[in-house]
Short mmCIF file of C-alpha atoms and ligand atoms in Angstrom, two decimals:
data_model
loop_
_atom_site.label_atom_id
_atom_site.label_comp_id
_atom_site.label_asym_id
_atom_site.label_seq_id
_atom_site.Cartn_x
_atom_site.Cartn_y
_atom_site.Cartn_z
CA MET A 4 0.19 -0.12 0.00
CA ASN A 5 1.43 3.18 -0.72
CA ALA A 6 2.93 5.79 2.20
CA LEU A 7 0.18 8.04 1.25
CA ALA A 8 -2.70 6.33 1.63
CA ASN A 9 -2.02 4.96 5.39
CA GLU A 10 -2.25 8.20 5.99
CA LEU A 11 -5.04 8.46 4.85
CA ASN A 12 -6.68 5.03 5.65
CA SER A 13 -5.35 5.68 9.96
CA ALA A 14 -7.39 9.18 9.12
CA LEU A 15 -10.04 7.14 8.21
CA ALA A 16 -10.02 4.39 11.11
CA GLY A 17 -12.38 3.09 12.64
CA SER A 18 -15.59 6.21 11.15
CA ILE A 19 -18.01 4.66 8.82
CA ALA A 20 -15.75 5.30 5.70
CA ASP A 21 -13.10 3.01 7.15
CA VAL A 22 -15.88 0.10 6.71
CA LEU A 23 -17.75 1.13 3.28
CA LEU A 24 -13.89 1.63 2.20
CA SER A 25 -13.62 -0.24 -1.66
CA GLY A 26 -10.52 -1.78 -2.68
CA LEU A 27 -9.31 0.71 -4.38
CA GLY A 28 -11.38 2.81 -2.65
CA ARG A 29 -8.24 1.38 0.18
CA ARG A 30 -5.95 1.85 -2.77
CA LEU A 31 -6.77 5.56 -3.82
CA TYR A 32 -4.11 8.40 -2.64
CA PHE A 33 -3.50 11.93 -3.74
CA PRO A 34 -0.16 12.20 -4.95
CA LYS A 35 2.34 15.28 -3.42
CA GLY A 36 3.57 14.83 -7.70
CA ILE A 37 2.78 17.26 -10.44
CA VAL A 38 -1.03 18.32 -9.40
CA ALA A 39 -0.07 19.08 -5.73
CA GLN A 40 3.21 20.99 -6.13
CA SER A 41 1.93 23.44 -8.57
CA ALA A 42 -0.43 23.79 -6.74
CA GLU A 43 2.11 24.85 -3.52
CA ALA A 44 4.30 26.62 -6.13
CA LYS A 45 0.78 29.26 -7.23
CA LYS A 46 1.07 30.41 -3.57
CA GLY A 47 4.69 30.45 -2.64
CA ALA A 48 6.54 30.68 -6.32
CA THR A 49 6.40 34.67 -6.40
CA ARG A 50 9.69 34.82 -8.95
CA ALA A 51 9.21 32.25 -11.56
CA ASN A 52 6.71 29.25 -11.62
CA ALA A 53 7.95 26.59 -13.83
CA THR A 54 5.38 23.76 -12.38
CA ILE A 55 3.18 22.73 -14.45
CA GLY A 56 2.15 22.23 -18.42
CA ILE A 57 0.54 25.23 -19.25
CA ALA A 58 1.99 27.55 -21.76
CA THR A 59 1.79 31.11 -20.32
CA LYS A 60 4.04 34.97 -22.13
CA ALA A 61 3.80 37.27 -18.47
CA GLY A 62 2.16 35.23 -16.08
CA THR A 63 -1.34 34.52 -18.29
CA PRO A 64 -2.09 31.83 -20.23
CA LEU A 65 -1.26 31.67 -24.03
CA PHE A 66 -4.08 31.44 -26.20
CA LEU A 67 -5.87 31.27 -29.50
CA PRO A 68 -7.55 34.81 -30.69
CA THR A 69 -10.50 32.55 -32.63
CA ILE A 70 -11.26 30.59 -28.63
CA ARG A 71 -10.99 34.37 -26.69
CA SER A 72 -13.49 35.67 -29.09
CA LEU A 73 -16.01 33.41 -28.25
CA VAL A 74 -16.07 34.03 -24.64
CA PRO A 75 -15.56 37.74 -24.28
CA GLY A 76 -17.66 37.69 -20.86
CA LEU A 77 -14.65 36.03 -18.94
CA ASP A 78 -10.57 36.65 -18.37
CA PRO A 79 -8.43 34.49 -19.94
CA ASP A 80 -7.18 32.49 -16.69
CA GLU A 81 -11.07 31.19 -16.17
CA ILE A 82 -10.75 30.19 -19.68
CA PHE A 83 -7.73 28.25 -20.81
CA PRO A 84 -6.06 26.95 -18.07
CA TYR A 85 -5.97 23.36 -16.26
CA ALA A 86 -8.67 24.13 -12.83
CA PRO A 87 -7.55 22.49 -9.71
CA THR A 88 -8.69 18.87 -9.69
CA GLN A 89 -10.61 19.46 -6.46
CA GLY A 90 -12.78 22.32 -8.86
CA VAL A 91 -12.98 25.65 -8.55
CA GLU A 92 -12.22 26.67 -4.98
CA LYS A 93 -16.10 29.51 -5.38
CA LEU A 94 -17.68 27.48 -7.24
CA ARG A 95 -17.07 24.90 -4.60
CA GLU A 96 -18.55 27.45 -2.34
CA LEU A 97 -20.89 29.06 -3.88
CA TRP A 98 -22.43 25.19 -4.79
CA LYS A 99 -21.85 24.27 -0.90
CA LYS A 100 -23.74 27.50 -0.51
CA GLU A 101 -26.51 26.88 -3.39
CA ILE A 102 -27.05 23.76 -0.78
CA ILE A 103 -27.86 24.87 2.60
CA ARG A 104 -30.30 27.20 0.26
CA LYS A 105 -32.54 24.58 -1.13
CA ASN A 106 -32.06 22.00 1.22
CA PRO A 107 -33.56 23.56 4.74
CA ASP A 108 -33.98 20.36 6.74
CA LEU A 109 -30.14 20.29 6.33
CA GLY A 110 -30.11 22.44 10.16
CA ASP A 111 -26.68 22.13 11.62
CA ALA A 112 -25.27 19.19 10.11
CA ARG A 113 -21.60 19.00 8.18
CA PHE A 114 -21.04 18.19 5.74
CA SER A 115 -18.08 18.24 3.48
CA LEU A 116 -16.90 20.92 0.62
CA PRO A 117 -18.59 19.70 -2.56
CA LEU A 118 -16.06 18.25 -4.93
CA VAL A 119 -16.40 19.16 -8.65
CA VAL A 120 -16.70 16.21 -11.03
CA PRO A 121 -17.79 16.41 -14.93
CA GLY A 122 -20.94 15.56 -14.94
CA LEU A 123 -23.32 12.91 -12.26
CA THR A 124 -22.24 10.24 -14.41
CA CYS A 125 -18.93 9.98 -13.51
CA GLY A 126 -19.52 11.94 -9.90
CA ILE A 127 -21.71 8.17 -8.99
CA SER A 128 -19.10 6.61 -11.25
CA THR A 129 -16.01 7.67 -8.97
CA LEU A 130 -18.51 6.65 -5.60
CA ALA A 131 -19.15 2.85 -7.67
CA ASP A 132 -14.99 3.28 -7.43
CA LEU A 133 -14.24 4.42 -3.54
CA PHE A 134 -17.17 2.67 -2.16
CA ALA A 135 -19.08 -0.25 -4.39
CA ASP A 136 -16.03 -3.68 -5.17
CA LYS A 137 -16.93 -7.18 -6.41
CA GLY A 138 -19.24 -9.23 -3.50
CA ASP A 139 -21.28 -5.54 -2.69
CA THR A 140 -24.75 -5.62 -2.80
CA LEU A 141 -26.12 -1.80 -4.81
CA VAL A 142 -29.95 -1.77 -4.02
CA LEU A 143 -32.05 -0.17 -6.41
CA PRO A 144 -35.95 0.13 -7.24
CA ASP A 145 -36.60 -2.05 -10.82
CA LEU A 146 -37.13 1.67 -12.19
CA HIS A 147 -34.14 2.99 -13.05
CA TRP A 148 -31.72 4.67 -15.10
CA ASP A 149 -30.32 2.44 -16.90
CA ASN A 150 -26.64 3.72 -16.92
CA TYR A 151 -26.26 2.18 -12.64
CA PRO A 152 -26.06 -1.20 -13.98
CA LEU A 153 -23.36 -0.75 -15.74
CA ILE A 154 -21.20 1.28 -13.20
CA PHE A 155 -22.05 -0.74 -10.76
CA GLU A 156 -22.46 -4.34 -11.58
CA THR A 157 -20.13 -3.59 -14.97
CA ARG A 158 -17.70 -1.60 -13.61
CA ARG A 159 -17.72 -2.39 -10.11
CA GLU A 160 -18.43 -6.20 -10.55
CA THR A 161 -20.91 -5.72 -7.39
CA ALA A 162 -24.24 -7.36 -6.95
CA VAL A 163 -28.24 -5.22 -7.59
CA ALA A 164 -30.71 -6.44 -5.95
CA THR A 165 -33.82 -4.43 -7.28
CA PHE A 166 -37.92 -3.27 -5.73
CA PRO A 167 -41.02 -2.16 -7.38
CA PHE A 168 -40.45 0.68 -7.07
CA TYR A 169 -44.18 1.89 -6.44
CA ALA A 170 -47.16 0.21 -3.99
CA GLY A 171 -49.61 1.34 -5.27
CA GLY A 172 -50.26 4.97 -6.31
CA GLY A 173 -46.47 5.88 -4.13
CA PHE A 174 -42.85 4.41 -3.78
CA ASN A 175 -42.32 0.54 -1.83
CA VAL A 176 -40.93 2.21 1.28
CA GLU A 177 -41.91 -1.85 2.43
CA GLY A 178 -39.74 -2.88 0.03
CA MET A 179 -37.03 -0.73 -0.60
CA ARG A 180 -36.74 -2.16 3.88
CA GLU A 181 -37.03 -5.79 3.18
CA THR A 182 -34.42 -5.30 -0.03
CA LEU A 183 -31.88 -4.08 2.04
CA SER A 184 -31.98 -6.44 4.60
CA ARG A 185 -31.81 -9.84 2.63
CA ALA A 186 -29.17 -7.54 0.64
CA SER A 187 -26.65 -6.10 3.59
CA ARG A 188 -23.57 -8.54 3.73
CA ALA A 189 -21.19 -8.31 7.06
CA GLY A 190 -23.34 -5.62 7.85
CA LYS A 191 -22.29 -4.08 4.55
CA VAL A 192 -24.98 -2.19 1.76
CA ILE A 193 -25.24 0.61 -0.90
CA LEU A 194 -28.34 3.09 -1.33
CA LEU A 195 -28.44 4.33 -4.55
CA LEU A 196 -32.20 6.51 -4.86
CA ASN A 197 -33.16 9.09 -7.10
CA PHE A 198 -36.03 11.68 -7.61
CA PRO A 199 -37.26 13.65 -9.07
CA ASN A 200 -37.11 9.71 -11.05
CA ASN A 201 -35.98 8.45 -14.59
CA PRO A 202 -37.76 6.75 -15.46
CA THR A 203 -41.53 7.39 -14.16
CA GLY A 204 -40.92 11.67 -12.96
CA TYR A 205 -42.03 10.35 -9.38
CA SER A 206 -40.85 11.75 -5.83
CA PRO A 207 -41.95 11.05 -2.74
CA THR A 208 -44.30 12.83 -0.85
CA ILE A 209 -43.36 14.34 2.77
CA ASP A 210 -44.83 10.37 4.10
CA GLU A 211 -44.08 8.69 1.94
CA ALA A 212 -39.56 10.22 2.56
CA ALA A 213 -40.61 10.80 6.61
CA ALA A 214 -41.00 6.68 5.89
CA ILE A 215 -38.13 5.96 3.92
CA VAL A 216 -35.82 7.95 6.39
CA SER A 217 -37.49 6.54 10.00
CA ALA A 218 -36.14 3.13 7.77
CA LEU A 219 -32.95 3.30 7.36
CA ARG A 220 -32.63 5.24 11.04
CA ASP A 221 -34.43 1.70 11.61
CA PHE A 222 -32.10 -0.15 9.26
CA ALA A 223 -28.98 1.15 10.56
CA SER A 224 -29.32 1.13 14.65
CA ARG A 225 -29.23 -2.81 13.60
CA GLY A 226 -25.39 -2.21 12.61
CA ASN A 227 -26.11 -2.54 9.25
CA ARG A 228 -23.44 0.25 7.45
CA CYS A 229 -25.01 2.21 4.40
CA LEU A 230 -23.66 4.60 1.77
CA VAL A 231 -27.07 5.50 0.94
CA ILE A 232 -26.38 8.01 -2.49
CA THR A 233 -28.96 10.91 -3.86
CA ASP A 234 -28.55 10.87 -7.32
CA ASP A 235 -30.38 14.46 -7.30
CA ALA A 236 -30.14 15.55 -11.28
CA TYR A 237 -33.55 16.38 -11.75
CA PHE A 238 -33.70 18.76 -8.35
CA GLY A 239 -36.51 21.32 -7.84
CA LEU A 240 -38.71 20.02 -10.75
CA TYR A 241 -41.60 19.64 -8.07
CA TYR A 242 -45.75 19.50 -9.84
CA GLU A 243 -47.51 18.72 -7.10
CA GLN A 244 -48.67 19.82 -3.16
CA LYS A 245 -47.45 17.69 -1.16
CA ILE A 246 -44.20 16.36 -2.27
CA TYR A 247 -40.79 16.87 -0.37
CA GLU A 248 -38.67 18.55 -2.16
CA GLN A 249 -35.81 18.96 -0.86
CA SER A 250 -32.96 16.69 -1.42
CA LEU A 251 -32.96 13.41 1.25
CA PHE A 252 -29.09 14.05 1.53
CA ALA A 253 -30.57 16.62 3.40
CA ARG A 254 -32.04 14.88 6.41
CA LEU A 255 -29.88 11.41 6.10
CA CYS A 256 -26.18 13.03 6.11
CA GLY A 257 -26.73 13.69 10.46
CA LEU A 258 -28.78 10.63 10.88
CA HIS A 259 -26.89 8.49 12.40
CA GLU A 260 -22.81 7.14 12.97
CA ASN A 261 -23.71 3.99 10.45
CA ILE A 262 -24.83 6.17 7.59
CA LEU A 263 -22.70 7.90 4.94
CA ALA A 264 -24.98 9.48 2.64
CA ALA A 265 -23.62 10.61 -0.65
CA LYS A 266 -25.26 14.28 -2.65
CA VAL A 267 -24.58 14.22 -6.67
CA ASP A 268 -26.20 17.11 -8.08
CA GLY A 269 -24.70 19.32 -11.17
CA SER A 270 -25.76 22.15 -13.28
CA THR A 271 -26.36 19.28 -15.51
CA LYS A 272 -29.57 19.60 -15.97
CA GLU A 273 -30.64 21.29 -12.53
CA ASP A 274 -28.87 25.11 -14.93
CA LEU A 275 -29.85 23.65 -17.63
CA THR A 276 -25.94 23.10 -18.76
CA TRP A 277 -26.48 19.41 -19.76
CA GLY A 278 -23.10 19.67 -22.53
CA PHE A 279 -21.13 21.60 -20.03
CA ARG A 280 -20.39 18.23 -17.95
CA THR A 281 -19.65 20.17 -14.19
CA GLY A 282 -21.14 18.25 -11.63
CA PHE A 283 -20.49 18.16 -7.80
CA ILE A 284 -19.71 15.05 -5.23
CA THR A 285 -21.13 16.17 -1.11
CA LEU A 286 -21.12 13.45 1.71
CA GLY A 287 -21.79 13.74 5.18
CA SER A 288 -22.40 11.12 8.26
CA LYS A 289 -23.51 11.74 11.82
CA GLY A 290 -19.95 10.86 12.34
CA LEU A 291 -17.36 12.30 10.56
CA THR A 292 -15.17 15.50 11.58
CA GLU A 293 -13.16 17.57 9.33
CA ALA A 294 -10.65 16.01 9.03
CA HIS A 295 -12.23 12.17 7.70
CA TYR A 296 -13.92 14.51 5.21
CA GLU A 297 -10.42 16.36 3.64
CA ALA A 298 -9.81 12.14 4.39
CA LEU A 299 -11.86 11.38 1.43
CA THR A 300 -11.95 14.06 -0.88
CA ARG A 301 -7.84 13.85 -1.27
CA LYS A 302 -9.25 10.39 -2.17
CA LEU A 303 -12.05 11.58 -4.33
CA MET A 304 -8.91 13.65 -6.05
CA GLY A 305 -7.11 10.90 -6.30
CA ALA A 306 -10.17 9.37 -8.64
CA LEU A 307 -10.78 11.87 -10.41
CA ARG A 308 -6.54 12.40 -11.04
CA SER A 309 -6.30 9.12 -12.33
CA THR A 310 -9.13 8.89 -14.82
CA ILE A 311 -10.30 11.88 -16.04
CA SER A 312 -7.95 13.92 -14.05
CA ASN A 313 -10.11 18.03 -13.77
CA SER A 314 -12.91 19.20 -15.28
CA SER A 315 -13.14 22.03 -17.53
CA MET A 316 -12.16 25.25 -16.16
CA LEU A 317 -14.16 27.21 -19.02
CA ALA A 318 -18.10 25.10 -17.24
CA GLN A 319 -16.60 25.90 -14.58
CA ASN A 320 -16.15 29.55 -14.62
CA LEU A 321 -19.19 29.95 -16.90
CA ILE A 322 -21.25 28.12 -14.00
CA LEU A 323 -19.35 30.11 -11.48
CA ARG A 324 -20.64 33.22 -13.24
CA SER A 325 -23.64 32.98 -13.00
CA LEU A 326 -24.21 31.51 -9.54
CA GLU A 327 -22.94 35.31 -8.89
CA ASP A 328 -25.75 36.65 -10.96
CA PRO A 329 -28.76 37.62 -9.33
CA GLN A 330 -30.79 36.81 -12.47
CA ARG A 331 -30.47 33.15 -12.93
CA LEU A 332 -33.32 32.81 -10.26
CA ALA A 333 -35.93 33.90 -11.89
CA GLN A 334 -34.59 32.30 -15.33
CA LYS A 335 -34.81 29.13 -13.64
CA ALA A 336 -38.09 30.00 -12.65
CA GLU A 337 -39.76 30.53 -16.27
CA ALA A 338 -37.88 27.47 -17.49
CA ALA A 339 -39.86 25.58 -14.69
CA LYS A 340 -42.55 26.89 -15.59
CA LEU A 341 -42.94 25.84 -19.42
CA LEU A 342 -41.72 22.39 -17.68
CA ARG A 343 -44.95 22.59 -15.07
CA GLU A 344 -47.01 24.17 -17.94
CA ARG A 345 -46.49 20.48 -20.49
CA TYR A 346 -46.82 18.70 -16.33
CA ASP A 347 -49.78 19.85 -16.15
CA ARG A 348 -51.29 19.45 -20.15
CA ALA A 349 -49.57 16.25 -19.70
CA LYS A 350 -52.03 15.50 -16.50
CA SER A 351 -54.92 16.70 -18.21
CA ILE A 352 -55.23 14.11 -21.09
CA LEU A 353 -54.27 11.43 -19.16
CA SER A 354 -56.99 11.64 -17.12
CA ARG A 355 -59.68 11.64 -20.38
CA ARG A 356 -57.81 8.04 -21.65
CA LYS A 357 -58.51 5.11 -20.68
CA SER A 358 -56.84 2.00 -22.65
CA THR A 359 -57.09 -1.68 -21.78
CA ALA A 360 -52.76 -2.09 -23.55
CA ILE A 361 -51.47 1.23 -20.93
CA GLU A 362 -51.32 2.79 -18.19
CA PRO A 363 -49.31 5.94 -16.71
CA MET A 364 -47.55 5.11 -14.03
CA PRO A 365 -47.97 7.95 -11.03
CA PHE A 366 -45.89 10.94 -11.65
CA ASN A 367 -45.46 14.26 -10.52
CA SER A 368 -42.54 15.02 -10.79
CA GLY A 369 -39.39 15.80 -12.73
CA TYR A 370 -38.85 15.24 -16.42
CA PHE A 371 -40.06 12.34 -16.99
CA MET A 372 -42.93 9.88 -17.09
CA SER A 373 -43.80 6.39 -18.00
CA PHE A 374 -46.92 4.41 -19.19
CA ARG A 375 -46.99 0.22 -17.56
CA LEU A 376 -48.35 -2.03 -20.12
CA LEU A 377 -50.79 -4.77 -19.39
CA ARG A 378 -50.72 -6.26 -22.60
CA GLY A 379 -47.18 -6.69 -25.94
CA LYS A 380 -44.04 -5.80 -24.75
CA ALA A 381 -43.06 -2.23 -24.56
CA GLU A 382 -39.86 -2.60 -27.31
CA ASP A 383 -42.72 -3.81 -29.89
CA LEU A 384 -44.77 -0.13 -28.46
CA ARG A 385 -42.17 1.73 -28.28
CA LYS A 386 -41.02 0.15 -32.07
CA ALA A 387 -44.81 0.05 -33.65
CA LEU A 388 -44.58 3.95 -32.46
CA LEU A 389 -41.31 4.95 -34.30
CA THR A 390 -42.37 3.36 -36.96
CA GLY A 391 -45.64 4.07 -37.68
CA SER A 392 -45.55 7.24 -36.36
CA GLY A 393 -42.60 8.40 -36.35
CA VAL A 394 -42.30 8.91 -32.84
CA GLY A 395 -39.56 8.16 -30.81
CA THR A 396 -39.94 6.91 -27.03
CA ILE A 397 -37.70 4.57 -24.55
CA ALA A 398 -37.69 1.31 -23.11
CA ILE A 399 -37.06 0.67 -19.90
CA ASN A 400 -38.27 -2.68 -19.58
CA ASP A 401 -41.13 -4.78 -20.70
CA GLY A 402 -43.21 -3.17 -18.97
CA CYS A 403 -42.34 0.29 -19.89
CA LEU A 404 -42.45 2.77 -21.90
CA ARG A 405 -41.26 5.77 -21.10
CA VAL A 406 -42.09 9.14 -22.28
CA ALA A 407 -39.10 12.46 -22.00
CA LEU A 408 -42.31 15.52 -21.05
CA SER A 409 -38.96 17.83 -21.45
CA SER A 410 -38.43 17.57 -25.01
CA VAL A 411 -42.10 17.57 -26.29
CA ASP A 412 -44.03 20.92 -26.77
CA VAL A 413 -46.87 21.43 -25.31
CA GLU A 414 -49.22 21.89 -27.98
CA LYS A 415 -47.33 18.76 -29.19
CA LEU A 416 -48.54 16.36 -26.19
CA GLU A 417 -52.32 15.89 -27.84
CA GLU A 418 -50.76 14.03 -30.91
CA LEU A 419 -48.31 13.14 -28.48
CA TYR A 420 -51.24 10.87 -26.58
CA ASP A 421 -53.17 10.18 -29.05
CA LEU A 422 -50.53 8.21 -30.95
CA ILE A 423 -49.23 5.91 -27.67
CA TYR A 424 -52.61 4.79 -26.97
CA SER A 425 -54.21 4.23 -30.37
CA THR A 426 -50.26 2.19 -31.43
CA ALA A 427 -51.21 0.43 -27.90
CA GLU A 428 -55.26 -0.35 -28.67
CA LYS A 429 -53.61 -1.57 -31.94
CA MET A 430 -51.42 -4.53 -31.01
C1 PLP B 20 -31.27 9.68 -12.84
C2 PLP B 20 -29.45 10.13 -13.72
N1 PLP B 20 -28.74 10.53 -13.16
C3 PLP B 20 -27.26 11.59 -14.03
C4 PLP B 20 -28.11 11.90 -15.56
C5 PLP B 20 -26.83 12.70 -15.47
O1 PLP B 20 -25.99 13.86 -15.40
P1 PLP B 20 -25.05 13.87 -16.76
O2 PLP B 20 -25.78 14.38 -17.30
O3 PLP B 20 -24.77 14.67 -15.23
O4 PLP B 20 -23.65 12.78 -16.18
C6 PLP B 20 -28.98 11.12 -15.80
C7 PLP B 20 -29.04 12.04 -17.72
O5 PLP B 20 -30.31 11.02 -17.97
C8 PLP B 20 -29.95 11.27 -15.14
O6 PLP B 20 -31.16 10.71 -15.85
#
């Protein structure tokens, strides 16, 4: 084991992270190499900084004017150099403030400074590197984003155990509880929750959120150690009363010493910057101290340094400037209003339809809604819609067809649902 990894492991000894780390997580460290020495030089090298591999002239980066002229609002230093592995410090601090503003249930719970990653996918994959191993189990609802099995099963060889997403008209808290108990091996398990959900478009009600939290508290107090990842990609898009409008991270990071909460979020959907690749990993657990968060952050930085190295400087500074702009929240509200109009129209259209072939599953938030197939297969319906009517949808599995309301203009919804229902009836 590398000496720096040993140091980090000693700093984490006896903590929840110590139990949850994977073999790779245990081996990871952030080298005192080029990046660390350059960061030191940035502060101390007042005469000449001959460290990092970028080209400079009179202290500023060399650049092509053709590129620079496309981003007139930023300084060259905000566009061209490498960003620090952990992300631009000011962006990390502002994002932490945003998390606090949006999640009052955090109360006085302590949590880490968010670490920048190039998108939520990388955030989840990096957490999997640190915490998921062959022999571990990831618990997921059966309706989930298809990238999770690719990350955990295929890359990390972690087993996946699922439970039915719905019980009656709501989230299946009991199924989650039972599956966690069954999946916990040697007192360790990973749970991943994604609300608003892809593909269902469902978020828990306030009561369901309380029941999820209570189930996890019980589970932890029986000695089970659990990493709970909240994928908050679609945070903020809630269309009904009585939905829990915060991240479950807010309730989990001060809940119990046996729970390590990991929030993965980002500007991708929240700030409509899908291609920017800017996301964050934030960790919180009742028993963790600043020294623990620092050690875990260095392990995460080691994972990033050895894969993507660092995230886009340009994208981070665009997001940073936008976070400082007082008009941002009003502009976000405008976009959310547009999506809400589609939700309202979809609900109204669907309330007038009946079919023996498909039925809409409960939805109340986010980008999507899905149909349950009452007969036939979703893949056959998808193909028939595409070839027969020029309508694109996604077959999630045999029994579930996803419709992205986020990408269909409101005036096209009636026609879209006409085609889906008539095609399904013919099958
Ligand atoms: C649930 C969920 N998480 C994460 C992502 C991906 O986020 P990013 O593009 O930031 O990697 C998506 C995108 O489709 C998603 O649906």
